[in-house]
mmCIF file of C-alpha atoms and ligand atoms in Angstrom:
data_model
loop_
_atom_site.group_PDB
_atom_site.id
_atom_site.type_symbol
_atom_site.label_atom_id
_atom_site.label_comp_id
_atom_site.label_asym_id
_atom_site.label_seq_id
_atom_site.Cartn_x
_atom_site.Cartn_y
_atom_site.Cartn_z
ATOM 1 C CA MET A 1 -30.558 42.956 -47.486
ATOM 2 C CA GLN A 2 -29.311 45.101 -50.330
ATOM 3 C CA LEU A 3 -26.816 44.783 -53.122
ATOM 4 C CA GLN A 4 -24.350 47.627 -53.595
ATOM 5 C CA ILE A 5 -22.468 47.790 -56.888
ATOM 6 C CA LYS A 6 -19.749 50.419 -57.342
ATOM 7 C CA ASN A 7 -17.643 51.458 -60.336
ATOM 8 C CA LEU A 8 -18.038 48.103 -62.044
ATOM 9 C CA SER A 9 -16.319 47.900 -65.442
ATOM 10 C CA LYS A 10 -15.631 45.044 -67.812
ATOM 11 C CA THR A 11 -13.945 44.973 -71.203
ATOM 12 C CA TYR A 12 -13.821 41.625 -73.024
ATOM 13 C CA SER A 13 -10.657 40.498 -74.779
ATOM 14 C CA ASN A 14 -12.188 41.464 -78.155
ATOM 15 C CA GLY A 15 -12.276 45.085 -76.972
ATOM 16 C CA VAL A 16 -16.042 45.289 -76.274
ATOM 17 C CA GLN A 17 -16.633 47.356 -73.152
ATOM 18 C CA ALA A 18 -19.667 45.569 -71.710
ATOM 19 C CA LEU A 19 -19.876 47.517 -68.424
ATOM 20 C CA LYS A 20 -18.750 51.116 -67.924
ATOM 21 C CA ASP A 21 -18.411 52.303 -64.359
ATOM 22 C CA VAL A 22 -21.718 50.854 -63.216
ATOM 23 C CA ASP A 23 -23.046 52.161 -59.883
ATOM 24 C CA LEU A 24 -26.204 50.500 -58.668
ATOM 25 C CA THR A 25 -28.014 49.866 -55.408
ATOM 26 C CA ILE A 26 -30.488 47.012 -55.553
ATOM 27 C CA PRO A 27 -32.980 47.014 -52.682
ATOM 28 C CA SER A 28 -35.273 44.235 -51.425
ATOM 29 C CA GLY A 29 -38.204 43.289 -53.627
ATOM 30 C CA LEU A 30 -38.384 42.677 -57.322
ATOM 31 C CA PHE A 31 -35.753 44.574 -59.276
ATOM 32 C CA GLY A 32 -35.899 44.889 -63.071
ATOM 33 C CA LEU A 33 -32.742 45.345 -65.112
ATOM 34 C CA LEU A 34 -34.098 46.618 -68.396
ATOM 35 C CA GLY A 35 -32.058 47.101 -71.547
ATOM 36 C CA PRO A 36 -31.799 46.145 -75.215
ATOM 37 C CA ASN A 37 -29.801 43.165 -76.430
ATOM 38 C CA GLY A 38 -26.103 43.758 -75.953
ATOM 39 C CA ALA A 39 -26.641 46.328 -73.167
ATOM 40 C CA GLY A 40 -24.505 44.401 -70.672
ATOM 41 C CA LYS A 41 -27.260 42.751 -68.608
ATOM 42 C CA SER A 42 -25.906 39.201 -68.741
ATOM 43 C CA THR A 43 -22.381 40.412 -68.014
ATOM 44 C CA LEU A 44 -23.700 42.151 -64.904
ATOM 45 C CA MET A 45 -25.836 39.149 -63.859
ATOM 46 C CA ARG A 46 -22.954 36.702 -64.304
ATOM 47 C CA THR A 47 -20.637 38.975 -62.347
ATOM 48 C CA ILE A 48 -23.102 39.223 -59.449
ATOM 49 C CA ALA A 49 -23.545 35.439 -59.628
ATOM 50 C CA THR A 50 -19.724 35.076 -59.158
ATOM 51 C CA LEU A 51 -19.336 33.399 -62.547
ATOM 52 C CA GLN A 52 -17.026 35.993 -64.049
ATOM 53 C CA GLU A 53 -14.665 38.734 -62.915
ATOM 54 C CA PRO A 54 -14.980 42.456 -63.586
ATOM 55 C CA ASP A 55 -11.878 44.509 -64.408
ATOM 56 C CA THR A 56 -12.566 47.055 -61.684
ATOM 57 C CA GLY A 57 -15.209 47.845 -59.083
ATOM 58 C CA SER A 58 -16.891 46.205 -56.126
ATOM 59 C CA ILE A 59 -20.103 44.355 -55.273
ATOM 60 C CA PHE A 60 -21.331 44.009 -51.701
ATOM 61 C CA MET A 61 -24.300 41.997 -50.473
ATOM 62 C CA ASP A 62 -24.742 43.867 -47.203
ATOM 63 C CA ASP A 63 -21.278 43.268 -45.661
ATOM 64 C CA LEU A 64 -20.406 40.320 -47.860
ATOM 65 C CA ASN A 65 -17.786 41.049 -50.530
ATOM 66 C CA VAL A 66 -19.188 39.255 -53.576
ATOM 67 C CA LEU A 67 -15.957 39.393 -55.581
ATOM 68 C CA THR A 68 -13.717 37.878 -52.901
ATOM 69 C CA GLU A 69 -16.062 35.724 -50.818
ATOM 70 C CA LYS A 70 -17.538 33.739 -53.675
ATOM 71 C CA HIS A 71 -18.142 30.582 -51.701
ATOM 72 C CA LYS A 72 -20.317 32.385 -49.138
ATOM 73 C CA VAL A 73 -22.160 34.251 -51.878
ATOM 74 C CA ARG A 74 -23.019 31.016 -53.683
ATOM 75 C CA GLN A 75 -24.694 29.735 -50.513
ATOM 76 C CA VAL A 76 -27.199 32.587 -50.562
ATOM 77 C CA LEU A 77 -27.667 33.009 -54.289
ATOM 78 C CA GLY A 78 -29.912 31.282 -56.816
ATOM 79 C CA TYR A 79 -29.279 31.791 -60.514
ATOM 80 C CA LEU A 80 -31.266 31.001 -63.641
ATOM 81 C CA PRO A 81 -28.986 31.634 -66.621
ATOM 82 C CA GLN A 82 -30.184 32.846 -70.000
ATOM 83 C CA GLU A 83 -29.448 29.464 -71.563
ATOM 84 C CA PHE A 84 -30.815 26.862 -69.215
ATOM 85 C CA GLY A 85 -30.396 23.338 -70.556
ATOM 86 C CA THR A 86 -32.061 20.358 -68.899
ATOM 87 C CA TYR A 87 -31.860 16.644 -69.432
ATOM 88 C CA SER A 88 -34.823 15.520 -71.491
ATOM 89 C CA ASN A 89 -35.078 11.907 -70.412
ATOM 90 C CA VAL A 90 -35.670 12.391 -66.691
ATOM 91 C CA THR A 91 -38.735 13.644 -64.870
ATOM 92 C CA ALA A 92 -38.927 17.032 -63.181
ATOM 93 C CA GLU A 93 -39.045 15.400 -59.763
ATOM 94 C CA GLU A 94 -36.059 13.142 -60.446
ATOM 95 C CA LEU A 95 -33.847 15.973 -61.666
ATOM 96 C CA LEU A 96 -34.833 18.267 -58.808
ATOM 97 C CA HIS A 97 -33.906 15.505 -56.334
ATOM 98 C CA HIS A 98 -30.624 14.996 -58.103
ATOM 99 C CA ILE A 99 -29.735 18.705 -58.056
ATOM 100 C CA ALA A 100 -30.699 18.866 -54.373
ATOM 101 C CA VAL A 101 -28.250 16.030 -53.632
ATOM 102 C CA LEU A 102 -25.529 17.897 -55.556
ATOM 103 C CA LYS A 103 -26.292 20.981 -53.490
ATOM 104 C CA GLY A 104 -25.652 18.975 -50.316
ATOM 105 C CA ILE A 105 -29.179 18.129 -49.161
ATOM 106 C CA THR A 106 -28.495 14.492 -48.328
ATOM 107 C CA ASP A 107 -31.312 13.781 -45.844
ATOM 108 C CA LYS A 108 -33.974 11.996 -47.866
ATOM 109 C CA LYS A 109 -36.949 13.207 -45.839
ATOM 110 C CA ILE A 110 -35.850 16.838 -45.920
ATOM 111 C CA ARG A 111 -35.134 16.548 -49.634
ATOM 112 C CA ARG A 112 -38.557 15.081 -50.386
ATOM 113 C CA ALA A 113 -40.303 17.855 -48.440
ATOM 114 C CA LEU A 114 -38.208 20.490 -50.217
ATOM 115 C CA THR A 115 -38.752 19.182 -53.750
ATOM 116 C CA THR A 116 -42.497 18.832 -53.114
ATOM 117 C CA ARG A 117 -42.656 22.421 -51.833
ATOM 118 C CA LEU A 118 -40.672 23.776 -54.802
ATOM 119 C CA LEU A 119 -42.694 21.830 -57.373
ATOM 120 C CA LYS A 120 -45.877 23.240 -55.849
ATOM 121 C CA GLN A 121 -44.465 26.772 -55.651
ATOM 122 C CA THR A 122 -43.553 26.708 -59.346
ATOM 123 C CA ASN A 123 -46.852 25.112 -60.387
ATOM 124 C CA LEU A 124 -45.153 21.949 -61.595
ATOM 125 C CA TYR A 125 -46.443 19.501 -59.013
ATOM 126 C CA ASP A 126 -49.072 18.038 -61.319
ATOM 127 C CA VAL A 127 -46.480 17.351 -64.017
ATOM 128 C CA ARG A 128 -43.702 16.207 -61.685
ATOM 129 C CA ASN A 129 -43.647 12.726 -63.245
ATOM 130 C CA LYS A 130 -43.425 13.990 -66.814
ATOM 131 C CA LYS A 131 -40.103 13.945 -68.636
ATOM 132 C CA LEU A 132 -38.450 17.329 -68.997
ATOM 133 C CA GLY A 133 -38.160 16.768 -72.738
ATOM 134 C CA SER A 134 -41.948 17.098 -72.995
ATOM 135 C CA PHE A 135 -42.026 20.430 -71.113
ATOM 136 C CA SER A 136 -43.004 23.699 -72.824
ATOM 137 C CA GLY A 137 -40.658 26.699 -72.686
ATOM 138 C CA GLY A 138 -42.579 28.170 -69.757
ATOM 139 C CA MET A 139 -42.520 24.916 -67.802
ATOM 140 C CA LYS A 140 -38.766 24.617 -68.361
ATOM 141 C CA GLN A 141 -38.233 28.158 -67.095
ATOM 142 C CA ARG A 142 -40.353 27.440 -64.022
ATOM 143 C CA PHE A 143 -38.288 24.314 -63.438
ATOM 144 C CA GLY A 144 -35.186 26.515 -63.751
ATOM 145 C CA VAL A 145 -36.521 28.688 -60.946
ATOM 146 C CA ALA A 146 -37.336 25.620 -58.807
ATOM 147 C CA GLN A 147 -33.729 24.412 -59.061
ATOM 148 C CA ALA A 148 -32.410 27.924 -58.371
ATOM 149 C CA LEU A 149 -34.473 28.067 -55.164
ATOM 150 C CA ILE A 150 -32.876 24.932 -53.667
ATOM 151 C CA GLY A 151 -30.903 26.047 -50.631
ATOM 152 C CA SER A 152 -33.299 28.926 -49.828
ATOM 153 C CA PRO A 153 -31.307 31.724 -51.494
ATOM 154 C CA LYS A 154 -31.644 35.310 -50.298
ATOM 155 C CA ILE A 155 -31.117 36.572 -53.838
ATOM 156 C CA LEU A 156 -32.547 35.059 -56.993
ATOM 157 C CA ILE A 157 -31.123 36.181 -60.331
ATOM 158 C CA VAL A 158 -33.109 35.397 -63.477
ATOM 159 C CA ASP A 159 -31.562 36.379 -66.796
ATOM 160 C CA GLU A 160 -34.051 37.120 -69.628
ATOM 161 C CA PRO A 161 -36.463 34.425 -68.426
ATOM 162 C CA THR A 162 -39.513 35.509 -70.418
ATOM 163 C CA ALA A 163 -37.902 35.715 -73.869
ATOM 164 C CA GLY A 164 -39.655 33.221 -76.105
ATOM 165 C CA LEU A 165 -42.600 32.487 -73.770
ATOM 166 C CA ASP A 166 -46.137 32.789 -75.093
ATOM 167 C CA PRO A 167 -48.344 35.434 -73.395
ATOM 168 C CA ALA A 168 -50.110 33.012 -71.016
ATOM 169 C CA GLU A 169 -46.863 31.353 -69.935
ATOM 170 C CA ARG A 170 -45.192 34.711 -69.533
ATOM 171 C CA LYS A 171 -48.003 35.928 -67.272
ATOM 172 C CA ARG A 172 -47.811 32.774 -65.201
ATOM 173 C CA PHE A 173 -44.042 33.069 -64.900
ATOM 174 C CA LEU A 174 -44.207 36.722 -63.825
ATOM 175 C CA ASN A 175 -46.920 35.954 -61.242
ATOM 176 C CA MET A 176 -44.701 33.266 -59.784
ATOM 177 C CA LEU A 177 -41.691 35.617 -59.628
ATOM 178 C CA SER A 178 -43.835 38.264 -58.010
ATOM 179 C CA GLU A 179 -44.771 35.850 -55.215
ATOM 180 C CA ILE A 180 -41.147 34.816 -54.742
ATOM 181 C CA GLY A 181 -40.182 38.508 -54.643
ATOM 182 C CA GLU A 182 -42.153 38.902 -51.428
ATOM 183 C CA GLN A 183 -39.519 36.856 -49.554
ATOM 184 C CA VAL A 184 -36.338 37.084 -51.619
ATOM 185 C CA ILE A 185 -34.533 39.798 -53.612
ATOM 186 C CA VAL A 186 -35.286 38.949 -57.231
ATOM 187 C CA ILE A 187 -33.208 40.500 -60.004
ATOM 188 C CA LEU A 188 -34.972 40.123 -63.321
ATOM 189 C CA SER A 189 -33.049 41.034 -66.434
ATOM 190 C CA THR A 190 -35.188 41.650 -69.491
ATOM 191 C CA HIS A 191 -35.513 43.607 -72.721
ATOM 192 C CA ILE A 192 -39.314 43.540 -72.388
ATOM 193 C CA VAL A 193 -40.671 46.767 -70.893
ATOM 194 C CA ASP A 194 -43.958 45.115 -69.858
ATOM 195 C CA ASP A 195 -42.113 42.591 -67.649
ATOM 196 C CA VAL A 196 -40.834 45.468 -65.540
ATOM 197 C CA GLU A 197 -44.057 47.477 -65.670
ATOM 198 C CA GLU A 198 -46.111 44.525 -64.478
ATOM 199 C CA ILE A 199 -44.153 43.283 -61.480
ATOM 200 C CA CYS A 200 -41.027 45.269 -60.564
ATOM 201 C CA THR A 201 -40.942 47.606 -57.564
ATOM 202 C CA SER A 202 -37.696 49.194 -58.704
ATOM 203 C CA MET A 203 -35.572 49.138 -61.817
ATOM 204 C CA SER A 204 -32.573 50.277 -63.779
ATOM 205 C CA ILE A 205 -32.358 50.986 -67.465
ATOM 206 C CA ILE A 206 -29.013 50.008 -68.933
ATOM 207 C CA ASP A 207 -27.640 50.575 -72.429
ATOM 208 C CA LYS A 208 -24.173 50.136 -73.933
ATOM 209 C CA GLY A 209 -22.809 49.201 -70.516
ATOM 210 C CA THR A 210 -24.041 52.405 -68.859
ATOM 211 C CA VAL A 211 -26.828 52.782 -66.307
ATOM 212 C CA LYS A 212 -29.241 55.402 -67.632
ATOM 213 C CA TYR A 213 -31.836 55.407 -64.881
ATOM 214 C CA THR A 214 -32.379 53.848 -61.473
ATOM 215 C CA GLY A 215 -35.549 54.248 -59.460
ATOM 216 C CA LYS A 216 -39.156 53.213 -59.244
ATOM 217 C CA PRO A 217 -41.040 52.721 -62.523
ATOM 218 C CA TYR A 218 -43.820 55.149 -61.528
ATOM 219 C CA GLU A 219 -41.279 57.826 -60.530
ATOM 220 C CA ALA A 220 -39.640 57.506 -63.935
ATOM 221 C CA ILE A 221 -43.021 57.974 -65.611
ATOM 222 C CA GLU A 222 -43.636 61.057 -63.396
ATOM 223 C CA LEU A 223 -40.409 62.589 -64.732
ATOM 224 C CA LEU A 224 -41.763 62.511 -68.275
ATOM 225 C CA LYS A 225 -45.207 63.920 -67.470
ATOM 226 C CA GLY A 226 -46.119 66.793 -69.782
ATOM 227 C CA LYS A 227 -43.182 66.064 -72.077
ATOM 228 C CA VAL A 228 -44.547 63.332 -74.340
ATOM 229 C CA TRP A 229 -46.535 64.210 -77.459
ATOM 230 C CA LYS A 230 -48.192 61.939 -79.955
ATOM 231 C CA LYS A 231 -49.269 62.102 -83.575
ATOM 232 C CA THR A 232 -50.707 59.586 -85.998
ATOM 233 C CA ILE A 233 -49.009 59.632 -89.378
ATOM 234 C CA THR A 234 -48.651 57.371 -92.412
ATOM 235 C CA LYS A 235 -45.790 54.935 -92.753
ATOM 236 C CA ARG A 236 -44.412 57.038 -95.621
ATOM 237 C CA GLU A 237 -44.172 60.163 -93.430
ATOM 238 C CA GLU A 238 -42.311 58.373 -90.659
ATOM 239 C CA SER A 239 -38.722 58.940 -91.810
ATOM 240 C CA GLN A 240 -39.358 62.660 -92.226
ATOM 241 C CA TYR A 241 -40.614 62.911 -88.633
ATOM 242 C CA ILE A 242 -37.679 60.890 -87.323
ATOM 243 C CA GLU A 243 -35.368 63.350 -89.068
ATOM 244 C CA ASN A 244 -37.065 66.466 -87.694
ATOM 245 C CA TYR A 245 -38.248 65.505 -84.222
ATOM 246 C CA ASN A 246 -37.032 63.734 -81.133
ATOM 247 C CA VAL A 247 -39.047 60.584 -81.858
ATOM 248 C CA LEU A 248 -39.103 58.181 -78.929
ATOM 249 C CA SER A 249 -41.073 55.377 -80.482
ATOM 250 C CA SER A 250 -43.384 54.359 -83.305
ATOM 251 C CA ARG A 251 -46.352 52.053 -82.725
ATOM 252 C CA LEU A 252 -48.273 50.527 -85.596
ATOM 253 C CA SER A 253 -52.030 50.665 -85.308
ATOM 254 C CA ASP A 254 -54.619 50.034 -88.030
ATOM 255 C CA GLY A 255 -51.998 50.428 -90.745
ATOM 256 C CA LEU A 256 -51.000 53.877 -89.463
ATOM 257 C CA VAL A 257 -48.111 54.826 -87.201
ATOM 258 C CA GLU A 258 -48.517 56.554 -83.852
ATOM 259 C CA ILE A 259 -45.291 58.328 -83.012
ATOM 260 C CA HIS A 260 -44.360 59.589 -79.570
ATOM 261 C CA ILE A 261 -41.931 62.427 -79.305
ATOM 262 C CA CYS A 262 -40.255 64.012 -76.321
ATOM 263 C CA SER A 263 -40.276 67.786 -75.965
ATOM 264 C CA GLU A 264 -40.652 70.386 -73.194
ATOM 265 C CA ASN A 265 -43.241 72.239 -75.336
ATOM 266 C CA ASN A 266 -45.708 71.287 -78.065
ATOM 267 C CA PRO A 267 -43.488 71.162 -81.124
ATOM 268 C CA GLY A 268 -46.385 71.805 -83.524
ATOM 269 C CA VAL A 269 -49.428 69.804 -84.419
ATOM 270 C CA PHE A 270 -49.060 67.168 -81.748
ATOM 271 C CA GLU A 271 -51.333 66.079 -78.956
ATOM 272 C CA LYS A 272 -50.121 65.726 -75.367
ATOM 273 C CA THR A 273 -50.208 62.149 -74.125
ATOM 274 C CA SER A 274 -49.640 60.390 -70.807
ATOM 275 C CA PRO A 275 -46.198 58.828 -70.782
ATOM 276 C CA ASP A 276 -45.770 55.150 -70.083
ATOM 277 C CA LEU A 277 -42.761 53.028 -69.210
ATOM 278 C CA GLU A 278 -41.997 52.390 -72.862
ATOM 279 C CA ASP A 279 -41.604 56.151 -73.350
ATOM 280 C CA VAL A 280 -39.300 56.246 -70.336
ATOM 281 C CA TYR A 281 -37.271 53.365 -71.741
ATOM 282 C CA PHE A 282 -36.696 55.034 -75.098
ATOM 283 C CA ALA A 283 -36.122 58.453 -73.529
ATOM 284 C CA ALA A 284 -33.422 56.958 -71.321
ATOM 285 C CA ILE A 285 -31.756 55.078 -74.149
ATOM 286 C CA LYS A 286 -31.858 57.995 -76.561
ATOM 287 C CA ASN A 287 -30.436 60.338 -73.915
ATOM 288 C CA CYS A 288 -33.093 62.859 -74.885
ATOM 289 C CA LEU A 289 -34.055 63.642 -71.333
ATOM 290 C CA SER A 290 -31.776 63.993 -68.368
ATOM 291 C CA ILE A 291 -33.691 61.463 -66.349
ATOM 292 C CA ALA A 292 -30.630 59.593 -65.112
ATOM 293 C CA ASN A 293 -30.040 60.026 -61.412
HETATM 294 P P1 ADP B 301 -27.134 41.626 -72.794
HETATM 295 O O1 ADP B 301 -27.265 40.533 -71.773
HETATM 296 O O2 ADP B 301 -27.720 42.922 -72.322
HETATM 297 O O3 ADP B 301 -27.645 41.220 -74.142
HETATM 298 P P2 ADP B 301 -24.280 41.029 -72.702
HETATM 299 O O4 ADP B 301 -23.757 41.259 -71.339
HETATM 300 O O5 ADP B 301 -24.543 39.614 -73.121
HETATM 301 O O6 ADP B 301 -25.575 41.939 -72.959
HETATM 302 O O7 ADP B 301 -23.255 41.629 -73.762
HETATM 303 C C1 ADP B 301 -22.752 42.961 -73.675
HETATM 304 C C2 ADP B 301 -21.729 43.147 -74.788
HETATM 305 O O8 ADP B 301 -20.588 42.318 -74.534
HETATM 306 C C3 ADP B 301 -22.235 42.732 -76.165
HETATM 307 O O9 ADP B 301 -21.675 43.619 -77.118
HETATM 308 C C4 ADP B 301 -21.679 41.328 -76.342
HETATM 309 O O10 ADP B 301 -21.493 41.027 -77.710
HETATM 310 C C5 ADP B 301 -20.366 41.421 -75.605
HETATM 311 N N1 ADP B 301 -19.979 40.113 -74.992
HETATM 312 C C6 ADP B 301 -20.696 39.392 -74.115
HETATM 313 N N2 ADP B 301 -20.022 38.281 -73.733
HETATM 314 C C7 ADP B 301 -18.837 38.319 -74.388
HETATM 315 C C8 ADP B 301 -17.681 37.467 -74.421
HETATM 316 N N3 ADP B 301 -17.620 36.357 -73.671
HETATM 317 N N4 ADP B 301 -16.666 37.823 -75.208
HETATM 318 C C9 ADP B 301 -16.720 38.939 -75.950
HETATM 319 N N5 ADP B 301 -17.745 39.802 -75.976
HETATM 320 C C10 ADP B 301 -18.813 39.507 -75.202
#
C-alpha cells in the first residue's frame, strides 16, 4: 500500500496558507514528516485522517480516494491526534474495551483477546488495571496508540507523539512504533530530528506549507557530504558569523558554540565535518542547498 498526495493546498479563513501545493508519495514502512512548529504537519495529518478538507488536491490510498470515500478510509486508518485527552477515572483496560465497543467490536471474546493483545503490544498490560489519571505522558501516548490500533488499521498516523516525553519514555515509544511499522504504514509527524533519524525508513521535510525534501534519511545526508564545515567560536562571535556565512546550526558545548555552515568549498578557517540529519534539516529549511527533489 502507498499513499499518493497531489497538489494539496489549504488556506485557513484567517488567510494563513498552511499547505502549498503539496506533492508526496508515502511508501510502506515508517515515514517521518519533519518540520518546525507551524510548518503544516497537523493540517496534513488531519486531512489524511479525513478530519478536514483541503481547498484543492487529491489523496489516494492505493485506489481509494481519501477525500471522497471517507467512510472506507476510516475503516483502515488509525489516528493519534496531537492533543489526546483520556478519561482519568477509568482503567486502561476499561477504556480500551469501551472504545472497542464504539468501534463495533461487539463480540466479548474477540474484544477481550484484542484488548489483551493491544495492551501487551503497547507495554501496558502490567498497568491495565491502573486508572488513566495516574499514567505518565509516555504511558498515555502508548495508550493512544493502542486505541488507534483497534480495527487493525493499514495506516497509523501519529501527530507529534514524542513532544514532552522524557528520554526513556521517548525511546520506548519509538521502539514500539518501529515494531508496528513492520506491519502497518506509520506516519510520524515530529519537529524532533532524532525521532526521524532513529526509526524512519523514509521522510519528508516540510516548512511553511511546502515540502522541501522527500527521500531516505541516509540519502539526504549523502547529498550534503563534503559541503558541511564546522568551527568552534565564542558566543560573542556568533552573530558576526551568522551575518557573514551560511550558518546551518549552532550547538552549545562547554560554553563555546560549534557552528555548522554549508558551502561547496572551504570558506576560510573551517574544518570539514560529516553531515548529519540535523544539518540536512536546517539546509532544507534555509533553502541553502537545492536538495529538494
Ligand atoms: P504544525 O502541525 O506543523 O505545527 P499546523 O498544521 O498546526 O502546523 O499549522 C500550520 C499553520 O496553520 C500555522 O501557521 C497555524 O497557526 C495555522 N493554523 C492551523 N490550524 C488553524 C486553524 N484552524 N485556523 C487558522 N489557522 C490555523
